[in-house]
XYZ file of C-alpha atoms in Angstrom:
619
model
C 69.203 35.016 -10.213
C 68.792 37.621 -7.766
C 72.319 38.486 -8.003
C 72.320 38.584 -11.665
C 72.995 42.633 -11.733
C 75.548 42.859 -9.356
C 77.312 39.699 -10.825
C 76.877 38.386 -14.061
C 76.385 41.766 -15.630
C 78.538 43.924 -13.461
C 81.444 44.171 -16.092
C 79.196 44.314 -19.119
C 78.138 47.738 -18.580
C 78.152 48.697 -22.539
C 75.801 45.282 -23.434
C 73.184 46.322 -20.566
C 73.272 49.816 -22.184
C 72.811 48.110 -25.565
C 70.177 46.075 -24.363
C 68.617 48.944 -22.778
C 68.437 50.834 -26.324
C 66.895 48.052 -28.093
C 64.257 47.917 -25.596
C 65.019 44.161 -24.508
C 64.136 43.192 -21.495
C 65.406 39.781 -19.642
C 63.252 37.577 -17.837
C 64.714 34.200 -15.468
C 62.195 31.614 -14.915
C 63.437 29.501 -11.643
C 61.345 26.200 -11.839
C 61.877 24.510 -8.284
C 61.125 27.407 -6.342
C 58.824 29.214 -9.373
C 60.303 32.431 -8.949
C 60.575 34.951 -11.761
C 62.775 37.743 -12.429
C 62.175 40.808 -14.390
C 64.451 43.463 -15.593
C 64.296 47.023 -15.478
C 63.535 46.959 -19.061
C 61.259 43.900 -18.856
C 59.011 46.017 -16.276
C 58.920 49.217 -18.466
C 57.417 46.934 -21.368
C 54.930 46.087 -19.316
C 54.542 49.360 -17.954
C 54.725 48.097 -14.206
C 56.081 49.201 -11.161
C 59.467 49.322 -10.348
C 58.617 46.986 -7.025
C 56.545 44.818 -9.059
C 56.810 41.210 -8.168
C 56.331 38.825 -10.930
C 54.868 35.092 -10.487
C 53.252 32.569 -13.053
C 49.602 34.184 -11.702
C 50.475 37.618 -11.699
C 51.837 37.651 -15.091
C 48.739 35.641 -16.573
C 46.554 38.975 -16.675
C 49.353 40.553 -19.432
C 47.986 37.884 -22.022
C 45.175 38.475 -23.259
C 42.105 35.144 -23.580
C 42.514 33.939 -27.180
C 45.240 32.964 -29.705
C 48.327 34.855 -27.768
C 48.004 33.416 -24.680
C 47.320 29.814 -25.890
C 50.611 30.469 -27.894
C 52.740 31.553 -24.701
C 50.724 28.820 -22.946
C 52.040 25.828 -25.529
C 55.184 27.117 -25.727
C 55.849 27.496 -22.152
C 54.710 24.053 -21.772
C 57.153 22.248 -24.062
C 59.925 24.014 -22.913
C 58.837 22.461 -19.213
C 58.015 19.171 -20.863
C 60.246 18.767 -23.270
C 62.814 21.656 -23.281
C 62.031 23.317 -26.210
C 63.419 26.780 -26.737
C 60.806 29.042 -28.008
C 60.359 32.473 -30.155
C 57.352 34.000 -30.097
C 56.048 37.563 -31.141
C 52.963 37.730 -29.359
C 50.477 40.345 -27.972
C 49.790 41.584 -24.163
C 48.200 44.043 -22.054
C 50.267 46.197 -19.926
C 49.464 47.062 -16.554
C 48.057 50.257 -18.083
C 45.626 48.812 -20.420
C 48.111 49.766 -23.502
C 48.652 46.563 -26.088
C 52.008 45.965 -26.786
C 53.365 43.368 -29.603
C 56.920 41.818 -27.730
C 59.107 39.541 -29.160
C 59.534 36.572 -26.539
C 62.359 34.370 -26.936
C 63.485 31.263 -24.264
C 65.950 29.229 -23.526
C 64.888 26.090 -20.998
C 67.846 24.589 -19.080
C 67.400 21.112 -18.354
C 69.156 18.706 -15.646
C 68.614 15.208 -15.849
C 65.246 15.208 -18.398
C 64.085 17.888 -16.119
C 63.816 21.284 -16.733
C 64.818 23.056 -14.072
C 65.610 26.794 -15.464
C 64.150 29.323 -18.568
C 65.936 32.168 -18.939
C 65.002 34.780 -22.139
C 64.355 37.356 -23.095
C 61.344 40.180 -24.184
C 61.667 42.511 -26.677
C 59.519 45.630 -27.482
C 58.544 45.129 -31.248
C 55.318 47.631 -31.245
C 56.832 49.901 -33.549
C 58.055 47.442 -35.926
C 54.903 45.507 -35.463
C 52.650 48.263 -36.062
C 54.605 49.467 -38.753
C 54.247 45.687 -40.619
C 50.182 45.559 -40.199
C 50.129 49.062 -42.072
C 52.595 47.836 -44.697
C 50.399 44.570 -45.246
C 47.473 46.468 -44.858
C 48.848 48.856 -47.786
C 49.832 46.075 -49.825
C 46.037 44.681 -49.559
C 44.631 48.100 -50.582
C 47.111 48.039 -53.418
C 46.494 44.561 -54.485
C 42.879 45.168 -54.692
C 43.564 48.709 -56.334
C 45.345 47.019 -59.093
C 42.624 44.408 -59.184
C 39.496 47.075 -59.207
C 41.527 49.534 -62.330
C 43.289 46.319 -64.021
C 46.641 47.294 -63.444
C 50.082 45.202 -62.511
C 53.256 46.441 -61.519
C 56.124 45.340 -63.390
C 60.535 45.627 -62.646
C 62.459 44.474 -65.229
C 66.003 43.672 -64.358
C 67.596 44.250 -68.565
C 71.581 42.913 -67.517
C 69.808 39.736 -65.717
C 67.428 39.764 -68.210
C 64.764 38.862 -65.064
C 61.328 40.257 -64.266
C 59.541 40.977 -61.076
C 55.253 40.919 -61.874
C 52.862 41.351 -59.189
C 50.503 38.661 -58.539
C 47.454 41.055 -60.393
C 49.756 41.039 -63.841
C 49.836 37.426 -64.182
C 46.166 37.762 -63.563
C 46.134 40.669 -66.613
C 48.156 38.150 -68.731
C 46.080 34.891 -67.858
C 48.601 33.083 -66.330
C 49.207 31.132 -62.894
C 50.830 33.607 -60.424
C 54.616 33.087 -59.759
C 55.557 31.094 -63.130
C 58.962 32.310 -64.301
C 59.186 35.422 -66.104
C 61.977 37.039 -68.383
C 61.824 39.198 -71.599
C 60.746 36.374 -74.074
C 58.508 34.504 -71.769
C 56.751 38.432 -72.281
C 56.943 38.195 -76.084
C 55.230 34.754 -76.293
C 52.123 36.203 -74.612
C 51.938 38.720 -76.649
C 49.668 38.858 -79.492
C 51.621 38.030 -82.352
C 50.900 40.934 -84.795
C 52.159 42.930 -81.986
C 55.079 41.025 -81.113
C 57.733 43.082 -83.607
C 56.142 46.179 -82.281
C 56.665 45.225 -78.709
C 60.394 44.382 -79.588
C 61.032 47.867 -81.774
C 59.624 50.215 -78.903
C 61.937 48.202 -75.638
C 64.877 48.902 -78.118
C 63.465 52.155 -78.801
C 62.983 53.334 -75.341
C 66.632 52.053 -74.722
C 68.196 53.191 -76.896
C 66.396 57.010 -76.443
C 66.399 56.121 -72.443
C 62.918 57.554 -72.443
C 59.588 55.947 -71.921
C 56.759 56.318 -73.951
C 53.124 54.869 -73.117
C 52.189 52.170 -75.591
C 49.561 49.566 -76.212
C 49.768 45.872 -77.229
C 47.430 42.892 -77.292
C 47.680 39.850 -75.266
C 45.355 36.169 -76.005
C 43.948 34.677 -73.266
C 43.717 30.711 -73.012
C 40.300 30.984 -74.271
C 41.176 32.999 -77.301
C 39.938 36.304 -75.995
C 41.991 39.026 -77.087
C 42.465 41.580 -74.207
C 44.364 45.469 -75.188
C 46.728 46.522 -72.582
C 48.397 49.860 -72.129
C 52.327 50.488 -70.415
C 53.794 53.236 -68.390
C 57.390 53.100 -66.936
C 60.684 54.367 -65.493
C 63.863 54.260 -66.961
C 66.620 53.436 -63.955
C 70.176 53.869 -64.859
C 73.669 53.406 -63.787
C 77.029 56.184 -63.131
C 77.735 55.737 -66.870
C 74.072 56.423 -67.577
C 73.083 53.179 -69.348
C 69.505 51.861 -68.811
C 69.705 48.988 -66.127
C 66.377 48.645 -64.469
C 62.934 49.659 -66.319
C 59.947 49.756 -63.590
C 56.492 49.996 -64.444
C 52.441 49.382 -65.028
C 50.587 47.377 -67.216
C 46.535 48.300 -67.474
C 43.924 46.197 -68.907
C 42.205 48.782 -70.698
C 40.339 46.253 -73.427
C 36.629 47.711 -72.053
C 37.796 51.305 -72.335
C 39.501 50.365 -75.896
C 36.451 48.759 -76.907
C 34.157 51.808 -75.858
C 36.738 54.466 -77.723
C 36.628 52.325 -80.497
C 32.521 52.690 -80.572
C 33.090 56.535 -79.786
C 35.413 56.843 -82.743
C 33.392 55.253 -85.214
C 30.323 57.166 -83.822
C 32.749 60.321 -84.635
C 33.955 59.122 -87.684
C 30.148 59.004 -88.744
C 29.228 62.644 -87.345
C 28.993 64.552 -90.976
C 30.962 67.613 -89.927
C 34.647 67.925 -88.953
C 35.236 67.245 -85.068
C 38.196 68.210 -82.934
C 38.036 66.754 -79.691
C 40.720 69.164 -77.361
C 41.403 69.684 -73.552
C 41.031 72.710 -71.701
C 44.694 73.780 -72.082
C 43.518 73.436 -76.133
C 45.672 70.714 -76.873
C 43.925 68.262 -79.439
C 43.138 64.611 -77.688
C 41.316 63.264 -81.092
C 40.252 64.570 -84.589
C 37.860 61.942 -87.382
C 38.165 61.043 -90.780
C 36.247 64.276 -92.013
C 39.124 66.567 -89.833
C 41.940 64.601 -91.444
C 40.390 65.674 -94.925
C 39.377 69.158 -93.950
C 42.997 70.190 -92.267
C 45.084 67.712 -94.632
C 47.016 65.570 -91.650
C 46.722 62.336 -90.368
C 45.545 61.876 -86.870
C 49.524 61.117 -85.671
C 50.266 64.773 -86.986
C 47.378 66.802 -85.031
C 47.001 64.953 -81.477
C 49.069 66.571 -78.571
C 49.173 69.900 -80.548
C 47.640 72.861 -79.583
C 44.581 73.516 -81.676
C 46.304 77.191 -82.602
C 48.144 74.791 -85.074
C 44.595 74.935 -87.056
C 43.467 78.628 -87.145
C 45.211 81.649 -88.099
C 47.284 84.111 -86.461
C 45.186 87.023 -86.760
C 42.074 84.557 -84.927
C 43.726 83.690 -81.955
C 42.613 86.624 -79.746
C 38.597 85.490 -81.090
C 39.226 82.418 -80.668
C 40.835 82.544 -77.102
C 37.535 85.515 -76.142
C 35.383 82.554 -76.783
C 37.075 79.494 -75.538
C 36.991 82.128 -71.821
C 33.160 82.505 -72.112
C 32.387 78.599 -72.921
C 34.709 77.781 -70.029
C 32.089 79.791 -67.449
C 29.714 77.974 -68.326
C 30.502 74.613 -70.383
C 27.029 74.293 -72.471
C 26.170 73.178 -76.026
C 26.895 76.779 -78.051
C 27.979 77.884 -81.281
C 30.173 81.297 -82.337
C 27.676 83.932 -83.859
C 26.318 83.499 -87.335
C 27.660 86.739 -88.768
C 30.975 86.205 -87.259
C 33.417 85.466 -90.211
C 36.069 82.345 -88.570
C 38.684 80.588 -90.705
C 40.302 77.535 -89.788
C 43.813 76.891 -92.569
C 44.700 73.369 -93.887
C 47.879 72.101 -94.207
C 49.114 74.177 -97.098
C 47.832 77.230 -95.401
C 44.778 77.472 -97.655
C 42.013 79.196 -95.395
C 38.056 77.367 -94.935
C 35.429 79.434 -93.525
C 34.253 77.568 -90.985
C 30.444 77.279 -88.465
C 31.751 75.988 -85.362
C 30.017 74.593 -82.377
C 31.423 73.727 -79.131
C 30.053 71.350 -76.829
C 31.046 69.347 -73.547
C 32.336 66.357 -72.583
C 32.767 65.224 -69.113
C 35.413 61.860 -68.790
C 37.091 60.710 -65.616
C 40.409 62.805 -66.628
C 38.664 65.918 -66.920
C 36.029 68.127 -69.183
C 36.939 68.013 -73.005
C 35.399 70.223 -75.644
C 34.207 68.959 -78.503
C 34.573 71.440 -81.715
C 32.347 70.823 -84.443
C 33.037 72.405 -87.984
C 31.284 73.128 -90.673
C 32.828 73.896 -94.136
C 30.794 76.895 -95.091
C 32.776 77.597 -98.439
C 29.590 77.128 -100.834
C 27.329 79.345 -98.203
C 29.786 81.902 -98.322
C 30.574 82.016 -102.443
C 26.217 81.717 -102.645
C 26.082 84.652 -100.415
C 28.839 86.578 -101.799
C 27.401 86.009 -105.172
C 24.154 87.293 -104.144
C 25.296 90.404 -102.767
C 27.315 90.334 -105.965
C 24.153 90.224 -108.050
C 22.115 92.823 -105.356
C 24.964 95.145 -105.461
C 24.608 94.979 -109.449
C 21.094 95.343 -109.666
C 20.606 98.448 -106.983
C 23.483 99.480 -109.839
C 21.050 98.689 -112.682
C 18.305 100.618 -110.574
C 20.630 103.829 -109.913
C 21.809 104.128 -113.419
C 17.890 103.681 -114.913
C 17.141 105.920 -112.675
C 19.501 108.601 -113.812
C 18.722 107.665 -117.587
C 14.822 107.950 -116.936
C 15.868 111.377 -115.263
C 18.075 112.669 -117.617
C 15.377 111.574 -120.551
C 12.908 113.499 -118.565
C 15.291 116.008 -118.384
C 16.053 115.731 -122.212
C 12.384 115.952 -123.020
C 11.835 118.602 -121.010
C 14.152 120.619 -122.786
C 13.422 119.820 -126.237
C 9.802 120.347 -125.230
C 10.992 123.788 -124.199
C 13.771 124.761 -126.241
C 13.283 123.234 -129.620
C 9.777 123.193 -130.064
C 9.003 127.102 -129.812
C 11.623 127.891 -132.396
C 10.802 124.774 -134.502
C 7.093 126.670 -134.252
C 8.689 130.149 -134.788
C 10.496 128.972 -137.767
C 7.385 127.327 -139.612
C 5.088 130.325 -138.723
C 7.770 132.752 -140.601
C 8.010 129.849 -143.320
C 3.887 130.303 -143.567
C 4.134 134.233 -143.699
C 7.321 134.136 -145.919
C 5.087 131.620 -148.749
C 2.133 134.194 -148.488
C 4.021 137.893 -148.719
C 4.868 139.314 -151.506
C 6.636 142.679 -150.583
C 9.963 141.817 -151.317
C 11.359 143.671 -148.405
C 9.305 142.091 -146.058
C 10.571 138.867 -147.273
C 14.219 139.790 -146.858
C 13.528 140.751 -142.925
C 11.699 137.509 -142.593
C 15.022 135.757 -144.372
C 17.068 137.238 -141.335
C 14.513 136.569 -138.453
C 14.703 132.809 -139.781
C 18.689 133.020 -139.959
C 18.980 134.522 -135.992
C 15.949 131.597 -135.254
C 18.101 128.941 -137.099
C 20.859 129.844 -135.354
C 19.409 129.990 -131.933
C 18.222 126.420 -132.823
C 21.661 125.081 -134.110
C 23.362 126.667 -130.746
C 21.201 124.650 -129.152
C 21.206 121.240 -130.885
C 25.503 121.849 -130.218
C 24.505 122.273 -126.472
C 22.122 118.991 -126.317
C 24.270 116.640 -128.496
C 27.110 117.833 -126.151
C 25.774 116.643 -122.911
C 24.526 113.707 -124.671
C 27.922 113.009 -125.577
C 29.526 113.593 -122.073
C 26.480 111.572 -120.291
C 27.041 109.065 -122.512
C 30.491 108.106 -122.250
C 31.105 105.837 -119.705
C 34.784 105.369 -120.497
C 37.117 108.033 -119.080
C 40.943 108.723 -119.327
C 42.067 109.236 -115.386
C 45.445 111.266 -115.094
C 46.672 112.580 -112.599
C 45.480 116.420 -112.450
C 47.063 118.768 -110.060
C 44.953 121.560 -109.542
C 47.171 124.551 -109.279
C 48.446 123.773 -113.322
C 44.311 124.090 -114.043
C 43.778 127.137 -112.211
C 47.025 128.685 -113.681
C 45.984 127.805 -117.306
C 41.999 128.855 -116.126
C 43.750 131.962 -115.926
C 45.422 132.456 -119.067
C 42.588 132.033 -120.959
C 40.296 134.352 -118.992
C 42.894 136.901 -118.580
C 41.067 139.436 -120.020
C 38.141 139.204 -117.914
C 40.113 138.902 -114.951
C 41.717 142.244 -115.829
C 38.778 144.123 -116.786
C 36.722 143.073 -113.575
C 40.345 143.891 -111.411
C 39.383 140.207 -109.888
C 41.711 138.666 -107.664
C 41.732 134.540 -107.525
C 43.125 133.323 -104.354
C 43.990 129.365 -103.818
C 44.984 125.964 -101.062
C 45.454 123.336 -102.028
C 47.857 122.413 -99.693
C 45.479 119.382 -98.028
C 44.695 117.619 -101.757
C 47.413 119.132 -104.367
C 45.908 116.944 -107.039
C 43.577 113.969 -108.147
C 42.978 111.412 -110.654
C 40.169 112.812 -112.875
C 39.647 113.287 -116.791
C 41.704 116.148 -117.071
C 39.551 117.977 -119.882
C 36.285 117.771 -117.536
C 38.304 119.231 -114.783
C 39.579 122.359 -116.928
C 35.914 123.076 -118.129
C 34.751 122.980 -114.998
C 37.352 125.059 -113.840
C 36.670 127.547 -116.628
C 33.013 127.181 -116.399
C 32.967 127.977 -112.333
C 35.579 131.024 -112.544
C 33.836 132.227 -116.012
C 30.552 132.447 -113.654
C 32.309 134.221 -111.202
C 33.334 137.533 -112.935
C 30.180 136.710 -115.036
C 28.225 137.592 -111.734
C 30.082 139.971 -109.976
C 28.224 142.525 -107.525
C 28.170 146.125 -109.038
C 29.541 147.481 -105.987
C 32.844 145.504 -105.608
C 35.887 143.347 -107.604
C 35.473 140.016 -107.450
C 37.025 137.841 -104.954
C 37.389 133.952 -105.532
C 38.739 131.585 -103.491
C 39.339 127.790 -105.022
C 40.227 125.289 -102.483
C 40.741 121.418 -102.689
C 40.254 119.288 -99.114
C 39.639 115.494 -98.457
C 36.257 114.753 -96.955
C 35.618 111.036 -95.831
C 38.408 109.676 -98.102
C 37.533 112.000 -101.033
C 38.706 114.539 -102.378
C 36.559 118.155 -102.291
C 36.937 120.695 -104.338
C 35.052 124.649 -103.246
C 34.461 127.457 -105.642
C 33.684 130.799 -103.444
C 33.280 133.984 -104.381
C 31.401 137.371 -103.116
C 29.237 137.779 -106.430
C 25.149 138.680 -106.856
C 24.457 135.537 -105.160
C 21.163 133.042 -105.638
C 18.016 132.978 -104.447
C 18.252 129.381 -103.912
C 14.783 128.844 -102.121
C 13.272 130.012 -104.815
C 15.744 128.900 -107.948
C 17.715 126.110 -106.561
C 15.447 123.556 -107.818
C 16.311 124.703 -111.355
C 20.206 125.398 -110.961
C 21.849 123.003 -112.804
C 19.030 123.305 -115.613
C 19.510 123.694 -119.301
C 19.812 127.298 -120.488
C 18.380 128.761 -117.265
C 19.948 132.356 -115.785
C 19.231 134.392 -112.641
C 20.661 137.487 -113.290
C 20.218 139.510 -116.642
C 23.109 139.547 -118.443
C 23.861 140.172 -122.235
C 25.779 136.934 -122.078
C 24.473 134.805 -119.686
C 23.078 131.181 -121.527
C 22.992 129.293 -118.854
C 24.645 126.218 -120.402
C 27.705 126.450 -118.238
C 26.552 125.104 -115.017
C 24.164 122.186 -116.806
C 27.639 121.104 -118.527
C 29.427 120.881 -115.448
C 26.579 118.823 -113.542
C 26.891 116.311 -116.533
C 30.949 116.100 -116.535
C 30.483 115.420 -112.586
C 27.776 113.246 -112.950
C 29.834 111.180 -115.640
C 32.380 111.128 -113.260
C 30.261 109.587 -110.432
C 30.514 112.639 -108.678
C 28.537 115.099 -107.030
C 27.858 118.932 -107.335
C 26.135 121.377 -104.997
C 26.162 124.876 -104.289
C 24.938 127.014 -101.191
C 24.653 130.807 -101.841
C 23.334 133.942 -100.612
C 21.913 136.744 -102.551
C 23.909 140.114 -102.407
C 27.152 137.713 -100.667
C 27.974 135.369 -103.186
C 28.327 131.882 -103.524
C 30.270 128.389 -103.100
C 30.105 125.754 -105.533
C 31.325 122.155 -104.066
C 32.454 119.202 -105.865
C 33.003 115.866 -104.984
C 35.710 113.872 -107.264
């Protein structure tokens, strides 16, 4: 052997570099003399020295005490013995205190029963080695995964029609590992009120060459029903037909059994619940949802909850889904804030809603209780319905207890002081005899009479406007008004050399009773030349503006003015004057205040004396 690289491997240059590559050593075993040889490779293996010289006892140290070296120990000694070859993956110690795994393969050469030669061979296998005890140790962890969740791993081969299970499935399905498994040996252990459904969805998912999770029921020997749940893989060929489906199959009968519970616990809750992710996409609704929203359960889960609330929501209902997120706790939305949810048709609930968490091994969920609060709100609105009428029913006694104080006030006043004048002249006329004296008592009871019928007219009139509660709106523009206010006190206008100035540029016109607006126009500009200052024509100005949505009409003019500390109290009064004038009654201004009234307006005036004054009116 000593020549054996100068020799018998001279001209095989390309196999030694081969050899080399594959990190195989060779090894001669020379019994007689019980000499070894070791290749260059051999000794790098070992991770000796290049002048290393092997011998049966200096090689014993490489193996270490226990089932290795009893291994190389047996097999070296029927290959002495009885010249059996031998292949052996076994474990040593290099010289460097490294372990190694080496593939040891020999071949004994034998001469007359004897064995008198072993040559072989040692190949470096670590890697490989290595590699394998992390692949089985893998395979453990994954067996005992599947065993701790209940799942198998499933290939199904469709043009062989032959299926690969792991040994945890047939464990899932109740049945002794390794039995024989195709497509109908599947169907048989299926429940069999599932077994059509199990059939429709493998065409299904075929035929769409896309998988969909499903569920089916499986009986165990012992008649326990167990619910199991599949994912897969669709694996297809060039063409793109389905050849090869690869998948899972979970026991999930414990977690079936508790959603089951949970459901009918949710199913019992009185409100409307929505359970939903945080991306908002619904994961389960109850009975109570499905008749709030009008869907079945198929309809609403894996849609986003957005599905349920209207458009014009979805910024509120996004502000508040933010906060809750911060901090997950059991909260509701504010009472006063008005939230709709829409049904199926689009008809709109108002809704209480209530959010609280729920913590599950795939995440926080938020569970979205609602509250139909259609009868609250039609009791509430009806209440503020009937307070809104009443505080009505107040304002308007109020002003009819006013004006009756008002009325009595002025019948007090004005009718009872000529009713007296009349009866004392009545008395005197009865008693006198002078018929002269009679006659001037006829007239004074004529002027008194007529005094008292003027202001009966007056009275009955406001009555009559104050009364009315139905009035004709047109549309009034105010320029026509003041034009025709004109016409009529033309006259005046001329004599007093008044000029009437006018915008109404910002409001041109308003719905109002048109004949209220022309007296008041008439009444307001009558009072204006009425009053004018001695020293100066008249100047009015009329202007029409809106104020807070309504419209505003102003009456200004540089007149006597009013002492309205001291008269404004009494302004609007019933035959009251501030000025003496021949034909001042002072009916004109209590008429308007009852048109404007009537109206549901508002009049009020701010003056100065020796300036003038503006009269406002709110339409």
């Amino acid at each position: 052997m000593k020549n054996w690289d100068n020799q018998d491997f001279k001209s095989v240059s390309l196999f030694k570099e081969t050899i080399k590559l594959a990190k195989i050593g060779l090894y001669e075993l020379d019994v007689p003399s019980n000499k070894i040889y070791w290749s260059d490779v051999t000794k790098q293996i070992v991770q000796v020295a290049d002048d290393f010289v092997p011998t049966m006892e200096s090689i014993s140290p490489f193996f270490n005490e226990g089932y290795y070296k009893d291994l190389a120990k047996d097999a070296m000694q029927n290959a002495l013995e009885n010249g059996d070859t031998y292949d052996l993956d076994l474990e040593v110690l290099t010289a460097k205190g490294n372990v190694r795994y080496v593939r040891n393969v020999g071949y004994p050469q034998m001469v007359n029963g004897s064995c008198v030669k072993i040559v072989g061979f040692l190949q470096d296998i670590t890697e490989r080695k290595l590699t394998k005890i992390e692949l089985t140790k893998k395979i453990q962890q994954l067996s005992l995964a599947e065993q701790l969740s209940q799942i198998g791993y499933w290939e199904w081969d469709i043009l062989k029609d032959e299926i690969m299970w792991s040994d945890n499935l047939y464990r899932i399905f109740d049945m002794e590992v390794g039995t024989p498994i195709n497509f109908e040996r599947v169907i048989s252990a299926i429940h069999p009120d599932d077994r059509q459904m199990f059939r429709e969805n493998a065409e299904e998912i075929i035929a769409e060459k896309r998988f969909r999770k499903f569920m089916h029921r499986i009986i165990y020997k012992d008649d326990s029903i167990h619910t199991v749940e599949l994912m897969g893989e669709l694996i297809t060929n060039k063409k793109g037909e389905v050849v090869k489906i690869i998948g899972t199959t979970q026991d999930i009968t414990e977690h079936r059994m508790s959603e089951i519970k949970f459901r009918g616990l949710l199913d019992s809750a009185p409100d409307t619940m929505v359970i939903v992710d945080q991306n908002g996409i619904i994961q389960l609704i109850n009975k109570q949802a499905e008749k709030m929203f009008g869907y079945k359960s198929a309809e609403l889960i894996d849609q986003h909850v957005t599905k349920l609330v209207p458009n014009r929501l979805w910024d509120t209902m996004e502000y508040y889904a933010n906060a809750f997120f911060k901090a997950p706790k059991h909260t509701g939305l504010p009472s006063d804030l008005d939230f709709f949810v829409h049904n199926k048709s689009g008809f709109q609930i108002p809704v209480q809603v209530t959010l609280s968490p729920l913590k599950t091994s795939e995440g926080l969920l938020v569970s979205i209780a609602l509250r139909d609060m259609t009868i609250q709100k039609q009791a509430a609105h009806r209440i503020m319905e009937t307070n809104k009428s009443l505080k009505e029913s107040a304002t308007r006694l109020k002003a009819q207890n006013r004006q009756l104080e008002e009325f009595n006030q002025i019948t007090s006043h004005n009718l009872r002081s000529p009713v007296s004048n009349l009866k004392a002249l009545l008395d005197i006329y009865k008693t006198e005899s002078d018929a002269g004296t009679k006659e001037m008592i006829i007239d004074k009871m004529e002027s008194v009479t007529n005094h008292l019928t003027w202001t009966l007219d007056t009275l009955v009139e406001s009555l009559l406007i104050k009364k009315n509660s139905q009035h004709s709106l047109e549309k009034s523009y105010f320029e026509e008004i003041l034009k025709k206010t004109e016409e009529m006190l033309a006259a005046e206008i001329s004599k007093t050399n008044a000029t009437i100035a006018y915008d109404f540029s910002e409001a041109p016109s308003a719905m109002y009773n048109k004949v209220y607006l022309e007296s008041i126009f008439l009444n307001l500009i009558s009072n204006s030349l009425k009053y004018k200052a001695e020293n100066r024509d008249p100047e009015i100005f009329v202007q029409s503006t809106i104020n807070e949505g309504i419209v505003q009409l102003e009456f200004r003019d540089n007149g006597l003015g009013i002492d309205l500390k001291k008269n404004g109290h009494k302004l609007f009064g019933f035959s009251k004057v501030f000025h003496r004038n021949k034909d001042a009654k002072g009916v004109g201004l209590f008429l308007t205040k009852a048109q404007v009234d009537a109206m549901g307006g508002k009049i009020w005036a701010t003056s100065e004396e020796g300036k003038g004054t503006s009269f406002f009116i709110n339409l």
